[in-house]
PDB file of C-alpha atoms in Angstrom:
ATOM      1  CA  MET A   1      63.601-166.701 101.642  1.00 74.00           C
ATOM      2  CA  GLN A   2      63.777-166.483  97.867  1.00 90.00           C
ATOM      3  CA  SER A   3      60.337-165.071  97.061  1.00 95.00           C
ATOM      4  CA  LEU A   4      56.963-164.191  98.548  1.00 98.00           C
ATOM      5  CA  LYS A   5      53.685-163.538  96.743  1.00 98.00           C
ATOM      6  CA  ILE A   6      50.687-162.271  98.729  1.00 98.00           C
ATOM      7  CA  LEU A   7      47.283-161.215  97.440  1.00 98.00           C
ATOM      8  CA  PHE A   8      45.020-159.388  99.900  1.00 98.00           C
ATOM      9  CA  LEU A   9      41.250-159.256  99.411  1.00 97.00           C
ATOM     10  CA  GLY A  10      40.196-156.374 101.610  1.00 94.00           C
ATOM     11  CA  ASN A  11      39.456-152.734 102.294  1.00 94.00           C
ATOM     12  CA  SER A  12      41.034-149.731 104.006  1.00 93.00           C
ATOM     13  CA  PHE A  13      42.300-151.879 106.893  1.00 94.00           C
ATOM     14  CA  ALA A  14      43.993-154.114 104.310  1.00 96.00           C
ATOM     15  CA  GLU A  15      45.512-150.970 102.792  1.00 97.00           C
ATOM     16  CA  ASP A  16      46.911-150.047 106.214  1.00 97.00           C
ATOM     17  CA  THR A  17      48.290-153.550 106.731  1.00 98.00           C
ATOM     18  CA  MET A  18      49.904-153.810 103.299  1.00 98.00           C
ATOM     19  CA  GLN A  19      51.364-150.322 102.879  1.00 98.00           C
ATOM     20  CA  TYR A  20      54.864-151.180 104.128  1.00 98.00           C
ATOM     21  CA  ALA A  21      54.742-154.932 103.504  1.00 98.00           C
ATOM     22  CA  ALA A  22      57.269-154.850 100.662  1.00 98.00           C
ATOM     23  CA  GLU A  23      59.834-152.847 102.629  1.00 98.00           C
ATOM     24  CA  VAL A  24      59.385-155.038 105.692  1.00 98.00           C
ATOM     25  CA  ALA A  25      59.688-158.254 103.661  1.00 98.00           C
ATOM     26  CA  GLN A  26      62.860-157.042 101.976  1.00 98.00           C
ATOM     27  CA  SER A  27      64.333-155.999 105.321  1.00 98.00           C
ATOM     28  CA  LEU A  28      63.568-159.442 106.759  1.00 98.00           C
ATOM     29  CA  GLY A  29      65.493-161.092 103.938  1.00 97.00           C
ATOM     30  CA  VAL A  30      62.885-161.886 101.283  1.00 97.00           C
ATOM     31  CA  SER A  31      64.702-161.443  97.976  1.00 95.00           C
ATOM     32  CA  SER A  32      61.679-161.126  95.658  1.00 97.00           C
ATOM     33  CA  VAL A  33      58.334-159.632  96.716  1.00 98.00           C
ATOM     34  CA  THR A  34      55.055-159.564  94.770  1.00 98.00           C
ATOM     35  CA  LEU A  35      52.059-157.983  96.481  1.00 98.00           C
ATOM     36  CA  GLY A  36      48.510-157.493  95.312  1.00 98.00           C
ATOM     37  CA  LEU A  37      45.665-155.683  97.038  1.00 98.00           C
ATOM     38  CA  LEU A  38      42.076-155.893  95.842  1.00 98.00           C
ATOM     39  CA  TYR A  39      40.727-152.758  97.508  1.00 97.00           C
ATOM     40  CA  LYS A  40      37.091-151.834  98.087  1.00 95.00           C
ATOM     41  CA  GLY A  41      36.379-149.493 100.995  1.00 90.00           C
ATOM     42  CA  GLY A  42      34.531-151.092 103.929  1.00 86.00           C
ATOM     43  CA  CYS A  43      33.836-154.279 101.983  1.00 91.00           C
ATOM     44  CA  PRO A  44      32.643-157.221 104.136  1.00 90.00           C
ATOM     45  CA  ILE A  45      33.021-160.920 103.395  1.00 92.00           C
ATOM     46  CA  ASP A  46      29.570-161.484 101.936  1.00 92.00           C
ATOM     47  CA  PHE A  47      30.134-158.670  99.434  1.00 93.00           C
ATOM     48  CA  HIS A  48      33.582-160.054  98.543  1.00 96.00           C
ATOM     49  CA  TYR A  49      31.968-163.421  97.887  1.00 96.00           C
ATOM     50  CA  SER A  50      29.260-161.945  95.688  1.00 97.00           C
ATOM     51  CA  HIS A  51      31.722-159.806  93.731  1.00 97.00           C
ATOM     52  CA  ALA A  52      33.992-162.813  93.206  1.00 97.00           C
ATOM     53  CA  VAL A  53      31.437-165.349  91.980  1.00 97.00           C
ATOM     54  CA  LYS A  54      29.733-162.772  89.749  1.00 97.00           C
ATOM     55  CA  ASP A  55      33.112-161.608  88.385  1.00 96.00           C
ATOM     56  CA  GLU A  56      32.184-157.975  89.016  1.00 97.00           C
ATOM     57  CA  LEU A  57      34.410-154.962  88.274  1.00 97.00           C
ATOM     58  CA  GLU A  58      34.267-153.650  91.827  1.00 96.00           C
ATOM     59  CA  TYR A  59      37.887-153.227  92.910  1.00 97.00           C
ATOM     60  CA  GLU A  60      40.938-151.076  92.687  1.00 98.00           C
ATOM     61  CA  TYR A  61      43.823-153.465  92.097  1.00 98.00           C
ATOM     62  CA  ARG A  62      47.020-152.228  93.696  1.00 98.00           C
ATOM     63  CA  THR A  63      50.306-154.026  93.066  1.00 98.00           C
ATOM     64  CA  ASN A  64      53.849-153.750  94.369  1.00 98.00           C
ATOM     65  CA  ASP A  65      56.925-155.651  93.169  1.00 97.00           C
ATOM     66  CA  GLY A  66      59.170-154.014  95.736  1.00 95.00           C
ATOM     67  CA  SER A  67      59.525-150.719  93.890  1.00 93.00           C
ATOM     68  CA  GLY A  68      56.310-149.024  95.033  1.00 97.00           C
ATOM     69  CA  TRP A  69      52.555-149.273  94.606  1.00 98.00           C
ATOM     70  CA  THR A  70      50.653-148.901  91.354  1.00 98.00           C
ATOM     71  CA  CYS A  71      46.873-148.902  90.935  1.00 98.00           C
ATOM     72  CA  THR A  72      44.484-150.111  88.241  1.00 98.00           C
ATOM     73  CA  LEU A  73      40.768-149.341  88.462  1.00 98.00           C
ATOM     74  CA  ASP A  74      37.793-151.585  87.644  1.00 97.00           C
ATOM     75  CA  TYR A  75      39.301-154.955  88.454  1.00 98.00           C
ATOM     76  CA  THR A  76      37.750-158.326  89.258  1.00 98.00           C
ATOM     77  CA  VAL A  77      38.734-160.862  91.891  1.00 98.00           C
ATOM     78  CA  ASN A  78      39.176-163.551  89.249  1.00 97.00           C
ATOM     79  CA  ARG A  79      41.548-161.472  87.168  1.00 97.00           C
ATOM     80  CA  ALA A  80      43.743-160.623  90.158  1.00 98.00           C
ATOM     81  CA  VAL A  81      43.782-164.195  91.450  1.00 97.00           C
ATOM     82  CA  ASN A  82      44.864-165.466  88.040  1.00 95.00           C
ATOM     83  CA  SER A  83      47.510-162.788  87.544  1.00 95.00           C
ATOM     84  CA  GLU A  84      50.115-164.539  89.724  1.00 95.00           C
ATOM     85  CA  ASP A  85      50.957-167.883  91.267  1.00 95.00           C
ATOM     86  CA  TRP A  86      50.148-166.644  94.774  1.00 97.00           C
ATOM     87  CA  ASP A  87      51.728-168.185  97.878  1.00 97.00           C
ATOM     88  CA  TRP A  88      49.102-166.619 100.137  1.00 98.00           C
ATOM     89  CA  ILE A  89      45.706-165.004  99.795  1.00 98.00           C
ATOM     90  CA  ALA A  90      44.692-162.949 102.840  1.00 98.00           C
ATOM     91  CA  ILE A  91      41.137-161.956 103.768  1.00 97.00           C
ATOM     92  CA  GLN A  92      39.612-159.707 106.391  1.00 91.00           C
ATOM     93  CA  HIS A  93      36.210-158.297 107.228  1.00 82.00           C
ATOM     94  CA  GLY A  94      34.876-154.791 106.842  1.00 72.00           C
ATOM     95  CA  THR A  95      32.671-152.441 108.850  1.00 62.00           C
ATOM     96  CA  ARG A  96      30.099-151.368 106.311  1.00 53.00           C
ATOM     97  CA  ASP A  97      27.292-151.023 108.879  1.00 52.00           C
ATOM     98  CA  ASP A  98      29.469-148.898 111.223  1.00 48.00           C
ATOM     99  CA  ARG A  99      29.994-151.836 113.577  1.00 53.00           C
ATOM    100  CA  ARG A 100      32.698-154.430 113.764  1.00 59.00           C
ATOM    101  CA  TYR A 101      31.431-157.808 112.628  1.00 70.00           C
ATOM    102  CA  THR A 102      31.055-159.811 115.843  1.00 72.00           C
ATOM    103  CA  SER A 103      28.175-162.220 115.173  1.00 77.00           C
ATOM    104  CA  PRO A 104      28.687-165.677 113.599  1.00 83.00           C
ATOM    105  CA  GLU A 105      26.186-164.817 110.866  1.00 83.00           C
ATOM    106  CA  CYS A 106      28.654-162.280 109.481  1.00 84.00           C
ATOM    107  CA  TYR A 107      31.012-165.125 108.547  1.00 89.00           C
ATOM    108  CA  GLU A 108      28.566-167.410 106.750  1.00 92.00           C
ATOM    109  CA  LYS A 109      30.233-166.662 103.412  1.00 94.00           C
ATOM    110  CA  LEU A 110      33.819-167.070 104.677  1.00 95.00           C
ATOM    111  CA  ALA A 111      34.129-170.780 103.888  1.00 97.00           C
ATOM    112  CA  PRO A 112      32.291-170.467 100.533  1.00 97.00           C
ATOM    113  CA  LEU A 113      34.542-167.524  99.607  1.00 97.00           C
ATOM    114  CA  VAL A 114      37.712-169.476 100.323  1.00 97.00           C
ATOM    115  CA  ASP A 115      36.315-172.550  98.567  1.00 97.00           C
ATOM    116  CA  TYR A 116      35.648-170.445  95.491  1.00 97.00           C
ATOM    117  CA  LEU A 117      39.126-168.903  95.590  1.00 97.00           C
ATOM    118  CA  LYS A 118      40.673-172.356  96.044  1.00 96.00           C
ATOM    119  CA  SER A 119      38.884-173.511  92.912  1.00 95.00           C
ATOM    120  CA  ILE A 120      40.743-170.933  90.811  1.00 94.00           C
ATOM    121  CA  THR A 121      44.163-170.995  92.507  1.00 93.00           C
ATOM    122  CA  PRO A 122      47.057-173.485  92.521  1.00 87.00           C
ATOM    123  CA  SER A 123      46.956-176.139  95.227  1.00 88.00           C
ATOM    124  CA  LYS A 124      49.998-174.616  96.939  1.00 93.00           C
ATOM    125  CA  THR A 125      48.165-171.341  97.716  1.00 97.00           C
ATOM    126  CA  LYS A 126      47.378-170.921 101.414  1.00 98.00           C
ATOM    127  CA  PHE A 127      44.766-168.694 103.008  1.00 98.00           C
ATOM    128  CA  ALA A 128      45.153-166.301 105.931  1.00 98.00           C
ATOM    129  CA  PHE A 129      42.655-164.220 107.885  1.00 97.00           C
ATOM    130  CA  ASN A 130      43.831-160.822 109.099  1.00 96.00           C
ATOM    131  CA  LEU A 131      42.536-159.980 112.582  1.00 94.00           C
ATOM    132  CA  THR A 132      42.188-156.218 112.724  1.00 88.00           C
ATOM    133  CA  TRP A 133      42.512-153.673 115.511  1.00 87.00           C
ATOM    134  CA  LEU A 134      40.062-151.731 117.641  1.00 83.00           C
ATOM    135  CA  GLY A 135      39.647-148.004 117.343  1.00 76.00           C
ATOM    136  CA  GLU A 136      41.274-145.739 119.914  1.00 73.00           C
ATOM    137  CA  PRO A 137      39.342-146.348 123.164  1.00 70.00           C
ATOM    138  CA  ASP A 138      38.694-142.650 123.884  1.00 69.00           C
ATOM    139  CA  HIS A 139      37.962-141.532 120.333  1.00 62.00           C
ATOM    140  CA  PRO A 140      34.346-140.663 119.401  1.00 61.00           C
ATOM    141  CA  HIS A 141      34.435-142.794 116.271  1.00 60.00           C
ATOM    142  CA  HIS A 142      31.136-144.313 115.107  1.00 60.00           C
ATOM    143  CA  GLU A 143      32.382-147.870 115.618  1.00 62.00           C
ATOM    144  CA  ILE A 144      33.299-147.220 119.242  1.00 58.00           C
ATOM    145  CA  LEU A 145      30.034-145.348 119.815  1.00 58.00           C
ATOM    146  CA  SER A 146      28.077-148.292 118.385  1.00 61.00           C
ATOM    147  CA  TYR A 147      29.335-150.343 121.342  1.00 65.00           C
ATOM    148  CA  ASP A 148      28.418-147.568 123.789  1.00 67.00           C
ATOM    149  CA  LYS A 149      32.140-146.701 124.083  1.00 67.00           C
ATOM    150  CA  ASN A 150      32.678-150.113 125.687  1.00 71.00           C
ATOM    151  CA  THR A 151      35.836-151.303 123.928  1.00 73.00           C
ATOM    152  CA  ALA A 152      36.243-154.148 126.430  1.00 77.00           C
ATOM    153  CA  LEU A 153      32.890-155.563 125.325  1.00 78.00           C
ATOM    154  CA  MET A 154      33.792-155.058 121.693  1.00 76.00           C
ATOM    155  CA  ARG A 155      37.109-156.863 122.195  1.00 80.00           C
ATOM    156  CA  LYS A 156      35.385-159.717 124.027  1.00 83.00           C
ATOM    157  CA  LYS A 157      32.896-160.232 121.201  1.00 81.00           C
ATOM    158  CA  LEU A 158      35.670-160.188 118.622  1.00 82.00           C
ATOM    159  CA  GLU A 159      37.624-162.776 120.604  1.00 87.00           C
ATOM    160  CA  GLU A 160      34.553-164.994 120.845  1.00 89.00           C
ATOM    161  CA  VAL A 161      33.747-164.927 117.145  1.00 87.00           C
ATOM    162  CA  THR A 162      37.408-165.452 116.278  1.00 91.00           C
ATOM    163  CA  LYS A 163      37.661-168.522 118.509  1.00 92.00           C
ATOM    164  CA  ASP A 164      34.265-169.958 117.672  1.00 93.00           C
ATOM    165  CA  VAL A 165      34.024-169.213 113.962  1.00 92.00           C
ATOM    166  CA  ILE A 166      37.113-167.895 112.177  1.00 93.00           C
ATOM    167  CA  ALA A 167      39.659-170.187 113.843  1.00 93.00           C
ATOM    168  CA  ASN A 168      37.321-173.138 113.266  1.00 94.00           C
ATOM    169  CA  THR A 169      36.991-172.504 109.545  1.00 95.00           C
ATOM    170  CA  PRO A 170      39.150-175.320 108.136  1.00 96.00           C
ATOM    171  CA  GLN A 171      39.776-173.469 104.890  1.00 96.00           C
ATOM    172  CA  ILE A 172      41.773-170.836 106.810  1.00 97.00           C
ATOM    173  CA  ASP A 173      45.405-171.914 107.219  1.00 97.00           C
ATOM    174  CA  LEU A 174      46.653-169.045 109.376  1.00 98.00           C
ATOM    175  CA  LEU A 175      45.434-166.189 111.571  1.00 97.00           C
ATOM    176  CA  ILE A 176      47.415-162.939 111.315  1.00 98.00           C
ATOM    177  CA  PRO A 177      47.193-161.284 114.782  1.00 97.00           C
ATOM    178  CA  THR A 178      47.595-157.720 113.526  1.00 97.00           C
ATOM    179  CA  GLY A 179      44.960-156.280 115.842  1.00 94.00           C
ATOM    180  CA  THR A 180      46.507-157.963 118.857  1.00 96.00           C
ATOM    181  CA  ALA A 181      49.923-156.542 117.986  1.00 98.00           C
ATOM    182  CA  VAL A 182      48.423-153.041 117.798  1.00 97.00           C
ATOM    183  CA  GLU A 183      46.662-153.576 121.135  1.00 95.00           C
ATOM    184  CA  ASN A 184      49.902-154.831 122.671  1.00 97.00           C
ATOM    185  CA  ALA A 185      51.759-151.747 121.459  1.00 98.00           C
ATOM    186  CA  ARG A 186      49.111-149.513 123.023  1.00 95.00           C
ATOM    187  CA  THR A 187      50.139-150.755 126.476  1.00 96.00           C
ATOM    188  CA  SER A 188      53.507-149.028 125.978  1.00 97.00           C
ATOM    189  CA  ALA A 189      54.408-145.350 125.719  1.00 96.00           C
ATOM    190  CA  ILE A 190      54.417-145.466 121.907  1.00 96.00           C
ATOM    191  CA  GLY A 191      51.518-143.020 121.604  1.00 93.00           C
ATOM    192  CA  ILE A 192      48.454-142.893 119.349  1.00 93.00           C
ATOM    193  CA  LEU A 193      48.496-145.525 116.600  1.00 95.00           C
ATOM    194  CA  THR A 194      45.607-144.277 114.431  1.00 94.00           C
ATOM    195  CA  ARG A 195      45.188-141.190 112.293  1.00 92.00           C
ATOM    196  CA  ASP A 196      41.439-140.767 112.773  1.00 88.00           C
ATOM    197  CA  GLY A 197      40.683-142.960 115.777  1.00 83.00           C
ATOM    198  CA  TYR A 198      40.125-145.899 113.439  1.00 82.00           C
ATOM    199  CA  HIS A 199      42.597-146.230 110.548  1.00 92.00           C
ATOM    200  CA  LEU A 200      46.241-146.772 111.439  1.00 96.00           C
ATOM    201  CA  SER A 201      48.722-143.918 111.644  1.00 97.00           C
ATOM    202  CA  LEU A 202      50.846-143.532 108.526  1.00 97.00           C
ATOM    203  CA  ASP A 203      54.055-144.360 110.376  1.00 98.00           C
ATOM    204  CA  LYS A 204      54.020-146.455 113.560  1.00 98.00           C
ATOM    205  CA  GLY A 205      50.597-148.028 113.139  1.00 98.00           C
ATOM    206  CA  ARG A 206      51.131-149.192 109.581  1.00 98.00           C
ATOM    207  CA  PHE A 207      54.645-150.363 110.437  1.00 98.00           C
ATOM    208  CA  ILE A 208      53.355-152.625 113.222  1.00 98.00           C
ATOM    209  CA  ALA A 209      50.700-154.054 110.912  1.00 98.00           C
ATOM    210  CA  ALA A 210      53.144-154.822 108.099  1.00 98.00           C
ATOM    211  CA  LEU A 211      55.641-156.372 110.490  1.00 98.00           C
ATOM    212  CA  THR A 212      52.928-158.604 111.950  1.00 98.00           C
ATOM    213  CA  LEU A 213      51.744-159.697 108.509  1.00 98.00           C
ATOM    214  CA  ILE A 214      55.136-160.520 107.024  1.00 98.00           C
ATOM    215  CA  SER A 215      56.752-162.024 110.123  1.00 98.00           C
ATOM    216  CA  THR A 216      53.726-164.267 110.736  1.00 98.00           C
ATOM    217  CA  ILE A 217      53.422-165.497 107.152  1.00 98.00           C
ATOM    218  CA  THR A 218      57.148-166.068 106.623  1.00 98.00           C
ATOM    219  CA  GLN A 219      57.921-167.163 110.207  1.00 97.00           C
ATOM    220  CA  ILE A 220      60.949-164.875 110.084  1.00 98.00           C
ATOM    221  CA  PRO A 221      61.495-163.395 113.588  1.00 98.00           C
ATOM    222  CA  ALA A 222      60.354-159.790 113.840  1.00 98.00           C
ATOM    223  CA  GLU A 223      63.571-158.789 115.600  1.00 98.00           C
ATOM    224  CA  ARG A 224      65.463-159.197 112.318  1.00 98.00           C
ATOM    225  CA  ILE A 225      63.865-156.011 111.011  1.00 98.00           C
ATOM    226  CA  SER A 226      66.419-153.382 110.042  1.00 97.00           C
ATOM    227  CA  TRP A 227      64.113-150.885 108.325  1.00 98.00           C
ATOM    228  CA  ALA A 228      61.454-148.507 109.591  1.00 98.00           C
ATOM    229  CA  PRO A 229      59.489-145.721 107.894  1.00 98.00           C
ATOM    230  CA  GLU A 230      60.148-142.072 108.614  1.00 96.00           C
ATOM    231  CA  GLY A 231      58.680-141.105 111.971  1.00 93.00           C
ATOM    232  CA  VAL A 232      59.387-144.460 113.633  1.00 98.00           C
ATOM    233  CA  ASP A 233      62.225-144.077 116.130  1.00 97.00           C
ATOM    234  CA  ASP A 234      64.282-146.790 117.843  1.00 97.00           C
ATOM    235  CA  TYR A 235      61.893-146.996 120.787  1.00 98.00           C
ATOM    236  CA  ALA A 236      58.914-147.499 118.473  1.00 98.00           C
ATOM    237  CA  VAL A 237      60.779-150.230 116.577  1.00 98.00           C
ATOM    238  CA  LYS A 238      61.547-151.989 119.859  1.00 98.00           C
ATOM    239  CA  VAL A 239      57.886-151.764 120.891  1.00 98.00           C
ATOM    240  CA  ALA A 240      56.738-152.988 117.473  1.00 98.00           C
ATOM    241  CA  VAL A 241      58.997-156.040 117.592  1.00 98.00           C
ATOM    242  CA  SER A 242      57.815-156.956 121.087  1.00 98.00           C
ATOM    243  CA  ALA A 243      54.179-156.322 120.205  1.00 98.00           C
ATOM    244  CA  VAL A 244      54.410-158.637 117.197  1.00 98.00           C
ATOM    245  CA  LYS A 245      56.212-161.400 119.090  1.00 98.00           C
ATOM    246  CA  TYR A 246      53.692-161.317 121.934  1.00 98.00           C
ATOM    247  CA  ALA A 247      50.802-161.351 119.458  1.00 98.00           C
ATOM    248  CA  GLN A 248      52.230-164.387 117.713  1.00 98.00           C
ATOM    249  CA  GLN A 249      52.582-166.175 121.045  1.00 98.00           C
ATOM    250  CA  ASN A 250      49.100-165.161 122.257  1.00 97.00           C
ATOM    251  CA  PRO A 251      46.993-164.118 119.244  1.00 96.00           C
ATOM    252  CA  LEU A 252      43.834-163.340 121.251  1.00 93.00           C
ATOM    253  CA  ALA A 253      45.300-161.979 124.486  1.00 93.00           C
ATOM    254  CA  ILE A 254      46.763-158.542 125.105  1.00 94.00           C
ATOM    255  CA  THR A 255      50.284-158.619 126.557  1.00 97.00           C
ATOM    256  CA  LYS A 256      51.616-155.569 128.385  1.00 97.00           C
ATOM    257  CA  ILE A 257      54.823-153.983 127.174  1.00 97.00           C
ATOM    258  CA  ASP A 258      56.529-152.387 130.158  1.00 90.00           C
ATOM    259  CA  PHE A 259      59.717-150.776 128.878  1.00 85.00           C
TER     260      PHE A 259
END
C-alpha cells in the first residue's frame, strides 16, 4: 500500500489505539503514513458533535507522519479535518459518566456527527467506529463497579448496542473490533493488558490495539507484522496476531486462544 491517512476523533482509548499505529502500518508495508488524533479525555459522541458544529477549541491535536508524535493545543475538529485529505476518520465513545455507553440514547448524535464530518471531507473519506475493550474483570475500577462487577452483563449490553445501533448506522463504513481482540488475547497466557485496570498497557495492550486498527482498515493480514514494541516477546506477538484475526472473523464474539 502506497499511503494511509487516518484521523481519529476520540479520547484516551483512542490514544491507546493509535500510539503504535505508525510503526505497525510501516511494518505491514504501508510506505507513507499520516495520522491525526483529536484528543479530549473521556469525550463522548454528543460532546464531539457539539464541539465540531460549534467549531470549539477543545482538543489536543496530535500528529504522526511516521517519525513520532507531536502535539498542538487548542485545536478544532474543523481545522484538523481540513488539514489533510483523509482516507479514514475513526470515532469511538467515551466514559464521561463512569459507565460504558450501552443505551441507544448515547448514540443519537452518531449519525449527525458523521453527516457533519462528511459535509467537510472529500467524498472518498470513509468512517470507522472503534469498538473498545472492557476493564480487567477483577480490577476495582469505577466502570466495572458501576456494573456491580458483572463484566458479562457489561459485555452483553455492549454487544446489543453495537448490533442494534452502531452496526446499523449507515454512515459507518467499518467496525474496528479492537475490544474483541483484547478480550480474545485475555483468554491466553499473555497476562494483564491494562496499566490501571482500564487503559491499555504501554506494550502488549497498545500493540494489540494498533494491530487491530491497521490490519482491519488496510485489510493487510496481521501475520505480516514484523515489528513489536519493547516488552512484547514472540509469544505475545503470536497471541496478538491470533487475537486480531479471530476478532476480524467474529467481531462481537470472544474466541479462545489455547496455545
